[in-house]
């Protein structure tokens, strides 16, 4: 447990002075304009913001899909800010489990193969892959359906498969991008409850959303506005200012 | 790696129509290379064979006799015996311009040739019945003749009936001692002046009939076709020594004709191979096109894979293997199809055209190579896709 204790001191995610600047023609777009943020292991953070606020850019940086123009991003003690393409791929594979709005399952692979994908890229052998993937599917209650293809499932079930895929590699961080965006409110509720349960089990979850009603399900809320954080605090305080 | 192959097969199977159309290009390309090369090869060996039966090893010698300078038949025979290791057979060749008659029947176009007993071998004919001319016939200037199938059947009704009968040449009667088996295959070819319309008699009789002092035409055959150069040189040296001037004689080897024929066939083969090669190239462009479409279509998939941790090399590998597997399958089907077709077409053309190992090997290598080469560009495009952009695409 000394390791866990060590991590307690060092935040899992540490963003310092993050800038991301795009150029659209001659126009400079400051999508992230000086973001400082720390997220510790075991937190459930909602990053909320309107469209165009810069929350997606922030998600891409946290998800190691992109590198900041300026600033420092440490994930699990490693500086990710200026890693190469291949190094980023490895970080994504080992540290981050993605849950996308559109599930992003591969339609031509069955559920098991879909969940196995990150394990495949991690270089695990077939037996180990299968075991872990099945265990992961069991956690989301879809083990029996492993032979099915994504299009044979409801939206809620597909999102659960994508959560299983995110969990399969036992990542340090679950990054959920509008996880309920494509679902009706009932199944959206189920997915949120499931994420909460995962958090209670000790998983660190960062959820990106534009919807305050979803954001208040988290334990901590970070609001982005014009590329900067204009609220960062406990969900109760956030609910109070709504 | 194994996983990549499985994925490639899955993806090919998942897009059956598209994969099939891609493969079709390669199948046609590979098959046409094999068919063309095999047919040309088959045709070439057929030509060589028929030329050999026509006597590629033949060397014809002709000289112009002067009152002061000429070469006796015996001198030619001496030369022939001295160079027995080079020459297989030799015969004087005396053409006589006479009408062949039997009773009131006359044949105008029959070629009458005075020759030795070795002429039968030189021509490569077989006797139908009776006997060949003999050395004793030459020495004794016998009035005997060997006739072709057309002469026998026209003048005597059948080949066997001609044996022992008399044929009149220039008023002299010659006893028919042998009939040569029929050479022409088509009924329509069996007519005046055909390959079966001839009479052979001992050269010693023919030279008397022709009223020439000496025999100026000879046919030699070389033992070994590859030695025909040496043979002609030896003959030329002999004639030069006797005649003193190279304008008075000529030596023509059939193998020289053969060489130019081979050259032409090789050129034709190259040209057809080139055309077939272009079709392979077109097939390759087809592969590239399909792979590009595939990359565009699967941008999202690539994005997902990259988000889940696939490195560039893995994506590259996946698409290159897919292209290679597609073209390999196409190549194998093309080889099977081309081999069957070339045997089939060969049979239709009446030639033996088995697919050559070189054609199979080359077209297979080229098809797989093309798959890799043309699959690489789209694959590297896929590998370089930015995961964010790729995920955003629909």
XYZ file of C-alpha atoms in Angstrom:
636
model
C 0.000 0.000 0.000
C 2.990 2.272 0.105
C 2.608 2.749 -3.607
C -0.969 3.887 -3.231
C 0.112 6.179 -0.435
C 2.747 7.674 -2.691
C 0.212 8.347 -5.375
C -1.918 10.040 -2.772
C 0.634 12.782 -2.526
C 1.299 13.094 -6.221
C -1.842 13.949 -8.219
C -2.746 11.553 -11.035
C -3.320 14.413 -13.404
C -1.443 17.646 -13.189
C -1.988 20.393 -15.750
C 0.088 23.584 -15.467
C -0.396 26.595 -17.674
C -1.905 24.599 -20.498
C -2.394 26.558 -23.718
C -3.702 25.145 -26.943
C -3.711 27.513 -29.869
C -5.180 26.751 -33.282
C -4.891 28.821 -36.381
C -7.924 29.014 -38.585
C -6.620 30.917 -41.535
C -5.032 34.007 -40.043
C -7.190 33.915 -36.968
C -5.703 32.667 -33.757
C -8.005 30.505 -31.655
C -7.018 30.057 -28.026
C -8.973 26.886 -27.255
C -7.214 26.456 -23.919
C -5.830 29.630 -22.489
C -3.886 28.880 -19.338
C -5.441 25.945 -17.566
C -4.183 24.723 -14.192
C -5.814 21.591 -12.876
C -4.982 18.729 -10.565
C -6.964 15.548 -10.289
C -6.159 12.960 -7.658
C -6.638 9.256 -7.800
C -10.161 8.148 -6.939
C -11.861 11.396 -7.901
C -14.955 11.683 -10.073
C -14.628 14.986 -11.918
C -17.067 16.470 -14.388
C -15.603 18.966 -16.851
C -18.497 21.067 -17.993
C -18.740 23.796 -20.566
C -20.747 25.040 -23.501
C -19.792 24.016 -26.986
C -16.771 26.033 -28.054
C -15.672 26.544 -24.471
C -12.553 24.480 -24.971
C -13.626 21.450 -22.960
C -13.116 19.064 -25.896
C -9.632 20.413 -26.443
C -8.942 19.860 -22.770
C -10.281 16.336 -23.015
C -7.988 15.589 -25.974
C -5.022 16.784 -23.959
C -5.997 14.848 -20.831
C -6.676 11.817 -23.029
C -3.186 12.065 -24.568
C -4.790 12.349 -27.982
C -3.160 15.728 -28.425
C -0.311 17.707 -26.919
C -0.625 21.264 -25.603
C 0.973 24.176 -27.469
C 2.382 25.383 -24.216
C 2.336 24.209 -20.607
C 3.055 20.992 -18.774
C 0.875 17.936 -18.453
C 1.886 15.138 -16.113
C -0.099 11.922 -16.096
C 0.817 9.483 -13.339
C 4.092 11.292 -12.800
C 5.072 11.213 -16.470
C 5.420 14.342 -18.556
C 3.157 13.821 -21.526
C 3.436 17.378 -22.909
C 5.886 16.680 -25.681
C 5.697 12.988 -26.314
C 5.849 11.514 -29.813
C 2.913 9.912 -31.538
C 3.969 6.418 -30.576
C 4.684 7.311 -26.954
C 1.253 8.898 -26.699
C -0.304 5.744 -28.146
C 1.354 3.729 -25.428
C 0.206 6.128 -22.692
C -3.360 5.947 -23.997
C -3.179 2.209 -24.098
C -1.782 1.737 -20.587
C -3.259 4.631 -18.591
C -6.538 5.717 -20.132
C -9.836 4.038 -20.807
C -12.040 5.969 -23.217
C -15.813 6.037 -23.145
C -17.178 7.957 -26.132
C -20.523 9.535 -26.792
C -21.015 7.368 -29.913
C -19.654 4.240 -28.132
C -17.144 3.836 -30.990
C -17.290 0.079 -31.061
C -15.995 -1.598 -34.228
C -19.091 -2.953 -35.979
C -17.312 -5.886 -37.609
C -15.906 -7.275 -34.388
C -17.991 -9.083 -31.797
C -18.180 -7.816 -28.222
C -15.300 -9.931 -26.999
C -13.048 -8.820 -29.835
C -13.999 -5.213 -29.239
C -13.126 -5.430 -25.566
C -9.919 -7.272 -26.424
C -8.656 -4.481 -28.701
C -6.730 -2.405 -26.128
C -5.275 -5.630 -24.697
C -4.199 -6.641 -28.191
C -2.336 -3.380 -28.602
C -0.816 -3.857 -25.155
C 0.747 -7.041 -26.505
C -1.040 -9.576 -24.318
C -1.291 -13.142 -25.570
C -4.595 -14.582 -26.748
C -5.448 -16.498 -23.595
C -4.815 -13.599 -21.258
C -6.709 -11.247 -23.551
C -9.732 -13.469 -23.546
C -9.730 -13.917 -19.787
C -9.438 -10.209 -19.070
C -11.964 -9.219 -21.695
C -14.511 -11.720 -20.418
C -13.972 -10.546 -16.842
C -14.489 -6.992 -18.005
C -17.685 -7.886 -19.864
C -18.889 -9.631 -16.734
C -18.479 -6.413 -14.760
C -20.897 -4.646 -17.103
C -23.253 -7.644 -17.099
C -22.813 -8.602 -20.745
C -20.602 -11.655 -20.485
C -23.268 -13.941 -21.928
C -23.544 -11.831 -25.056
C -19.862 -11.857 -25.955
C -20.478 -13.439 -29.330
C -22.917 -10.725 -30.368
C -22.081 -7.853 -32.630
C -22.566 -4.225 -31.511
C -25.525 -3.627 -33.845
C -27.448 -6.411 -32.090
C -27.379 -4.423 -28.859
C -29.334 -1.438 -27.543
C -27.603 1.888 -27.118
C -27.293 1.432 -23.365
C -25.794 -2.008 -23.782
C -23.332 -0.715 -26.386
C -22.242 1.998 -23.988
C -21.706 -0.660 -21.330
C -19.532 -2.612 -23.783
C -17.494 0.491 -24.381
C -17.108 0.882 -20.613
C -16.010 -2.754 -20.453
C -13.450 -1.989 -23.152
C -12.268 1.038 -21.170
C -11.898 -1.101 -18.046
C -10.242 -4.082 -19.719
C -6.684 -2.820 -19.490
C -7.157 -1.679 -15.882
C -6.272 1.951 -16.682
C -5.490 4.668 -14.152
C -8.119 6.952 -15.624
C -11.540 6.519 -17.200
C -12.174 9.391 -19.576
C -15.826 9.655 -20.541
C -16.789 12.075 -23.307
C -20.516 12.881 -23.097
C -21.193 9.269 -22.108
C -24.949 9.774 -21.966
C -25.220 12.081 -24.976
C -26.628 9.467 -27.307
C -28.886 7.791 -24.779
C -32.409 8.428 -23.552
C -32.683 9.679 -19.994
C -33.452 6.260 -18.489
C -30.497 4.424 -19.984
C -28.385 7.530 -19.467
C -29.264 7.271 -15.800
C -28.139 3.633 -15.772
C -24.802 4.486 -17.344
C -24.268 7.312 -14.846
C -25.072 4.999 -11.975
C -22.616 2.522 -13.353
C -19.900 5.172 -13.589
C -20.631 6.175 -9.996
C -20.310 2.579 -8.927
C -16.978 2.308 -10.719
C -15.824 5.400 -8.880
C -16.902 3.905 -5.578
C -14.781 0.873 -6.505
C -11.810 3.213 -6.671
C -11.587 4.167 -10.344
C -10.672 7.712 -11.245
C -13.228 9.137 -13.636
C -13.156 12.312 -15.676
C -16.392 13.012 -17.485
C -16.808 15.709 -20.128
C -20.277 17.119 -20.614
C -22.155 20.228 -21.678
C -25.118 19.348 -19.500
C -25.204 20.666 -15.940
C -27.789 18.046 -14.999
C -25.216 15.383 -15.839
C -22.308 17.290 -14.340
C -23.932 17.346 -10.896
C -23.740 13.558 -10.797
C -19.981 13.843 -10.307
C -18.301 14.639 -7.032
C -16.282 17.570 -8.293
C -17.099 19.980 -11.100
C -14.702 21.979 -13.254
C -16.352 24.527 -15.509
C -14.573 25.789 -18.617
C -15.429 29.077 -20.221
C -13.527 30.639 -23.140
C -10.624 28.306 -22.635
C -10.230 29.014 -18.948
C -11.484 27.429 -15.747
C -14.083 29.670 -14.115
C -15.300 27.210 -11.536
C -13.560 24.363 -9.755
C -15.057 22.889 -6.652
C -17.288 20.400 -4.907
C -20.492 19.433 -6.661
C -22.563 20.870 -3.781
C -21.054 24.295 -4.275
C -21.654 23.989 -8.000
C -25.275 23.019 -7.546
C -25.660 26.061 -5.293
C -24.618 28.509 -7.986
C -26.804 27.007 -10.691
C 1.358 -10.601 -36.876
C -0.943 -13.614 -36.949
C -3.627 -11.391 -35.537
C -3.047 -8.942 -38.378
C -3.543 -11.730 -40.925
C -6.758 -12.745 -39.228
C -7.906 -9.157 -39.229
C -6.997 -8.776 -42.889
C -8.938 -11.890 -43.860
C -11.875 -10.708 -41.799
C -11.868 -7.333 -43.447
C -11.563 -8.879 -46.921
C -14.439 -11.223 -46.142
C -16.425 -8.379 -44.652
C -16.255 -6.450 -47.930
C -16.762 -9.332 -50.305
C -17.846 -7.362 -53.354
C -15.123 -4.758 -53.054
C -12.445 -7.336 -52.347
C -13.608 -9.442 -55.254
C -13.445 -6.527 -57.677
C -9.947 -5.678 -56.495
C -8.879 -9.257 -56.869
C -10.519 -9.465 -60.284
C -8.038 -6.936 -61.610
C -5.148 -8.968 -60.289
C -6.691 -12.242 -61.420
C -7.044 -10.932 -64.962
C -3.558 -9.454 -64.908
C -1.848 -12.578 -63.608
C -3.905 -14.910 -65.775
C -3.170 -12.906 -68.918
C 0.558 -12.929 -68.218
C 0.494 -16.682 -67.768
C -1.754 -17.325 -70.753
C 0.209 -15.113 -73.119
C 3.624 -16.359 -72.090
C 2.535 -19.996 -72.112
C 0.819 -19.758 -75.483
C 3.804 -18.003 -77.021
C 6.128 -20.597 -75.527
C 3.929 -23.434 -76.699
C 3.725 -21.917 -80.144
C 7.472 -21.453 -80.211
C 8.197 -25.086 -79.381
C 5.583 -26.103 -81.898
C 7.348 -24.019 -84.545
C 10.735 -25.384 -83.573
C 9.365 -28.885 -83.765
C 7.830 -28.417 -87.162
C 10.985 -26.728 -88.404
C 13.057 -29.617 -87.125
C 10.827 -32.041 -89.003
C 11.313 -29.770 -92.022
C 14.999 -30.157 -91.483
C 16.603 -27.309 -89.602
C 19.819 -29.240 -89.718
C 19.852 -29.045 -93.497
C 22.578 -27.178 -95.319
C 22.161 -26.667 -99.035
C 25.180 -26.234 -101.271
C 25.097 -24.834 -104.758
C 27.949 -23.978 -107.039
C 28.324 -22.821 -110.602
C 30.383 -25.142 -112.706
C 32.796 -23.547 -115.151
C 34.292 -25.411 -118.116
C 37.656 -25.076 -116.399
C 36.597 -25.604 -112.834
C 34.061 -28.020 -111.423
C 33.728 -30.496 -108.599
C 33.032 -34.133 -109.226
C 30.377 -36.039 -107.235
C 33.107 -38.298 -105.910
C 34.984 -35.310 -104.538
C 31.886 -34.339 -102.619
C 31.575 -37.888 -101.312
C 35.228 -37.864 -100.275
C 34.718 -34.592 -98.443
C 31.573 -35.993 -96.795
C 33.396 -39.094 -95.572
C 36.355 -37.092 -94.277
C 34.007 -34.956 -92.169
C 31.827 -37.783 -90.913
C 31.849 -36.332 -87.395
C 30.131 -33.155 -88.629
C 27.686 -34.426 -91.206
C 24.986 -36.971 -90.712
C 23.927 -37.435 -94.305
C 24.430 -36.022 -97.749
C 22.732 -36.310 -101.080
C 23.241 -34.783 -104.484
C 20.127 -32.927 -105.562
C 19.419 -32.942 -109.275
C 16.203 -31.318 -110.402
C 14.982 -32.606 -113.709
C 12.323 -30.821 -115.682
C 10.333 -33.616 -117.273
C 6.737 -34.733 -117.531
C 5.772 -37.850 -115.629
C 3.655 -40.231 -117.662
C 1.876 -43.539 -117.294
C 0.177 -44.643 -120.451
C -1.854 -41.664 -121.528
C -1.950 -40.065 -118.088
C 0.550 -37.250 -117.636
C 1.506 -35.175 -114.611
C 2.908 -31.747 -115.368
C 3.830 -30.381 -111.995
C 5.507 -33.368 -110.467
C 8.963 -32.560 -109.174
C 11.518 -35.069 -110.363
C 14.673 -35.248 -108.272
C 17.811 -37.217 -108.667
C 19.229 -38.114 -105.275
C 21.109 -40.650 -103.206
C 19.756 -43.309 -100.879
C 20.209 -40.893 -97.960
C 17.665 -38.442 -99.333
C 14.840 -40.263 -97.548
C 16.451 -39.549 -94.158
C 17.252 -35.988 -95.106
C 13.613 -35.317 -95.992
C 12.502 -37.174 -92.874
C 9.915 -39.200 -94.794
C 8.866 -42.805 -94.227
C 8.231 -45.473 -96.809
C 4.615 -46.567 -97.217
C 5.618 -49.710 -99.085
C 8.416 -51.113 -101.195
C 12.030 -50.123 -100.660
C 14.206 -47.048 -100.709
C 16.751 -46.281 -103.411
C 19.963 -48.212 -102.843
C 23.623 -47.389 -103.251
C 23.765 -50.090 -105.922
C 21.065 -48.243 -107.860
C 23.381 -45.237 -107.985
C 26.401 -47.227 -109.038
C 24.543 -49.247 -111.673
C 22.447 -46.309 -112.829
C 19.346 -48.406 -112.369
C 16.120 -47.218 -113.922
C 14.238 -47.344 -110.658
C 12.140 -44.713 -108.920
C 10.552 -43.963 -105.582
C 7.336 -41.955 -105.901
C 5.224 -39.810 -103.649
C 1.724 -40.774 -102.527
C 0.012 -38.367 -104.897
C 1.817 -39.718 -107.976
C 1.013 -43.276 -106.919
C -2.668 -42.677 -106.309
C -3.183 -40.473 -109.394
C -1.457 -42.757 -111.878
C -2.123 -46.175 -110.340
C -5.211 -45.768 -108.218
C -3.597 -46.640 -104.890
C -0.218 -46.588 -103.168
C 0.245 -50.365 -103.204
C -0.806 -50.676 -106.846
C 2.057 -48.465 -107.931
C 4.724 -50.908 -106.730
C 6.414 -52.696 -109.606
C 4.668 -50.482 -112.154
C 6.549 -48.453 -114.708
C 6.576 -44.707 -114.838
C 7.743 -42.909 -117.960
C 10.165 -40.055 -117.650
C 11.256 -38.474 -120.908
C 10.308 -41.633 -122.718
C 12.353 -43.946 -120.497
C 10.524 -46.395 -118.296
C 11.418 -46.509 -114.598
C 10.308 -49.282 -112.287
C 8.638 -48.031 -109.139
C 10.372 -49.767 -106.203
C 8.975 -47.737 -103.332
C 6.132 -45.397 -102.368
C 6.516 -42.728 -99.712
C 3.773 -42.355 -97.136
C 1.437 -39.423 -97.515
C 2.740 -36.111 -96.140
C -0.230 -33.792 -96.616
C -2.979 -33.931 -94.031
C -5.868 -32.090 -95.670
C -7.720 -33.612 -98.603
C -7.738 -30.231 -100.313
C -3.935 -30.157 -100.182
C -3.675 -33.449 -102.023
C -3.335 -31.960 -105.500
C -0.905 -31.117 -108.293
C 2.340 -29.718 -106.995
C 1.715 -30.789 -103.430
C 4.267 -32.292 -101.050
C 3.272 -35.766 -102.221
C 3.705 -34.973 -105.913
C 7.288 -36.126 -106.566
C 9.455 -38.788 -108.152
C 12.926 -39.682 -106.884
C 15.457 -41.520 -108.984
C 19.139 -42.292 -108.603
C 21.175 -39.125 -109.137
C 23.389 -40.961 -111.592
C 20.375 -41.431 -113.894
C 19.047 -37.974 -113.316
C 22.285 -36.270 -114.240
C 22.255 -38.112 -117.563
C 18.689 -37.019 -118.157
C 19.497 -33.410 -117.332
C 22.359 -33.441 -119.823
C 24.601 -31.555 -117.444
C 28.177 -32.582 -116.981
C 28.267 -32.197 -113.232
C 25.949 -32.098 -110.258
C 25.883 -28.610 -108.797
C 23.361 -28.941 -105.943
C 23.861 -30.924 -102.757
C 22.069 -31.233 -99.459
C 23.997 -31.952 -96.266
C 22.611 -32.448 -92.786
C 24.603 -31.612 -89.698
C 24.794 -34.052 -86.794
C 24.282 -31.312 -84.249
C 22.325 -28.116 -84.853
C 24.649 -26.152 -82.601
C 27.519 -27.203 -84.888
C 25.881 -25.883 -88.050
C 28.207 -22.870 -88.050
C 31.257 -25.162 -88.154
C 29.579 -27.238 -90.840
C 28.970 -24.307 -93.139
C 32.492 -23.010 -92.545
C 33.987 -26.393 -93.409
C 31.862 -26.591 -96.540
C 32.825 -23.085 -97.576
C 36.504 -23.871 -97.083
C 36.137 -26.959 -99.265
C 34.327 -25.056 -102.019
C 36.745 -22.130 -101.838
C 39.641 -24.478 -102.313
C 38.052 -26.015 -105.387
C 36.384 -22.986 -106.950
C 38.797 -20.227 -105.869
C 36.039 -17.613 -105.835
C 33.178 -17.176 -103.383
C 30.944 -15.811 -106.100
C 30.800 -19.270 -107.617
C 29.192 -21.066 -104.705
C 26.733 -20.604 -101.891
C 26.140 -22.465 -98.649
C 22.809 -21.938 -96.893
C 21.982 -23.371 -93.510
C 18.334 -23.733 -92.487
C 19.348 -23.086 -88.901
C 20.091 -19.478 -89.830
C 16.420 -19.113 -90.748
C 15.583 -20.756 -87.478
C 17.598 -18.207 -85.555
C 15.719 -15.331 -87.089
C 12.460 -17.086 -86.377
C 13.457 -17.512 -82.750
C 14.350 -13.855 -82.602
C 10.942 -12.897 -83.925
C 9.183 -15.149 -81.490
C 11.194 -13.749 -78.608
C 10.234 -10.258 -79.667
C 6.590 -11.207 -79.922
C 6.803 -12.820 -76.499
C 8.327 -9.682 -75.027
C 5.669 -7.507 -76.602
C 2.782 -9.644 -75.378
C 4.425 -9.960 -71.981
C 4.650 -6.188 -71.891
C 0.963 -5.820 -72.661
C 0.140 -8.330 -69.958
C 2.486 -6.462 -67.631
C 0.524 -3.279 -68.245
C -2.642 -5.066 -67.224
C -0.882 -6.124 -64.017
C 0.073 -2.511 -63.429
C -3.526 -1.444 -63.947
C -4.512 -4.104 -61.436
C -2.033 -2.568 -59.011
C -3.579 0.854 -59.448
C -6.913 -0.834 -58.732
C -5.533 -2.180 -55.478
C -4.283 1.269 -54.533
C -7.599 2.845 -55.384
C -9.555 0.362 -53.317
C -7.136 0.687 -50.423
C -7.489 4.464 -50.510
C -11.259 4.120 -50.468
C -10.908 1.638 -47.661
C -8.774 4.028 -45.633
C -11.231 6.868 -46.166
C -14.153 4.655 -45.336
C -12.491 3.372 -42.220
C -11.095 6.622 -40.920
C -13.255 6.320 -37.846
C -12.117 2.777 -37.224
C -8.515 3.912 -37.503
C -9.267 6.710 -35.035
C -10.759 4.278 -32.554
C -7.838 1.916 -32.883
C -5.372 4.730 -32.387
C -7.284 6.050 -29.375
C -7.105 2.579 -27.858
C -3.349 2.586 -28.236
C -2.548 1.288 -31.736
C 0.806 2.649 -32.837
C 1.513 3.852 -36.347
C 3.401 0.698 -37.203
C 0.456 -1.461 -36.172
C -1.988 0.444 -38.370
C 0.513 0.445 -41.233
C 1.005 -3.274 -40.836
C -2.719 -3.913 -40.785
C -3.342 -2.125 -44.071
C -0.232 -3.387 -45.845
C -1.082 -6.943 -44.869
C -4.621 -6.432 -46.049
C -3.377 -5.223 -49.439
C -0.850 -8.035 -49.631
C -3.376 -10.700 -48.701
C -5.866 -9.337 -51.237
C -3.309 -9.395 -54.005
C -1.912 -12.768 -52.959
C -5.334 -14.373 -53.070
C -5.948 -12.671 -56.404
C -2.557 -13.887 -57.593
C -3.232 -17.496 -56.605
C -6.655 -17.507 -58.239
C -5.095 -15.850 -61.296
C -2.422 -18.539 -61.496
C -5.004 -21.300 -61.273
C -7.226 -19.636 -63.836
C -4.355 -18.734 -66.162
C -2.884 -22.248 -66.003
C -6.203 -23.877 -66.828
C -6.930 -21.365 -69.554
C -3.522 -21.700 -71.191
C -3.848 -25.488 -71.306
C -7.368 -25.096 -72.680
C -6.450 -22.542 -75.303
C -3.374 -24.613 -76.192
C -5.588 -27.621 -76.792
C -7.899 -25.527 -78.963
C -4.950 -24.244 -80.981
C -3.589 -27.763 -81.244
C -0.376 -26.951 -79.432
C 1.034 -28.039 -76.124
C 1.070 -24.929 -73.918
C 1.702 -25.832 -70.297
C 2.076 -22.795 -67.988
C 5.770 -22.103 -67.571
C 7.243 -21.951 -64.098
C 8.825 -18.601 -64.879
C 5.522 -17.069 -65.912
C 3.825 -18.360 -62.767
C 6.646 -17.215 -60.520
C 7.072 -13.817 -62.117
C 3.377 -12.976 -62.250
C 2.871 -14.114 -58.662
C 5.822 -12.098 -57.394
C 4.703 -9.087 -59.381
C 1.118 -9.307 -58.128
C 2.153 -9.563 -54.492
C 4.787 -6.894 -55.032
C 2.202 -4.614 -56.595
C -0.130 -5.253 -53.675
C 2.587 -4.233 -51.225
C 3.809 -1.325 -53.300
C 0.413 0.161 -54.049
C -0.985 -0.800 -50.671
C 1.781 1.043 -48.870
C 0.790 4.605 -49.753
C -2.812 4.294 -48.483
C -1.593 2.357 -45.465
C 0.886 5.008 -44.472
C -1.817 7.611 -44.940
C -3.971 5.619 -42.552
C -1.146 5.276 -40.047
C -0.505 9.015 -40.001
C -4.131 9.975 -39.391
C -4.613 12.138 -36.348
C -6.830 10.198 -33.920
C -8.864 13.277 -33.017
C -9.694 14.059 -36.639
C -10.272 10.408 -37.335
C -12.674 10.043 -34.422
C -14.591 13.101 -35.490
C -15.226 11.762 -39.012
C -18.424 9.906 -39.848
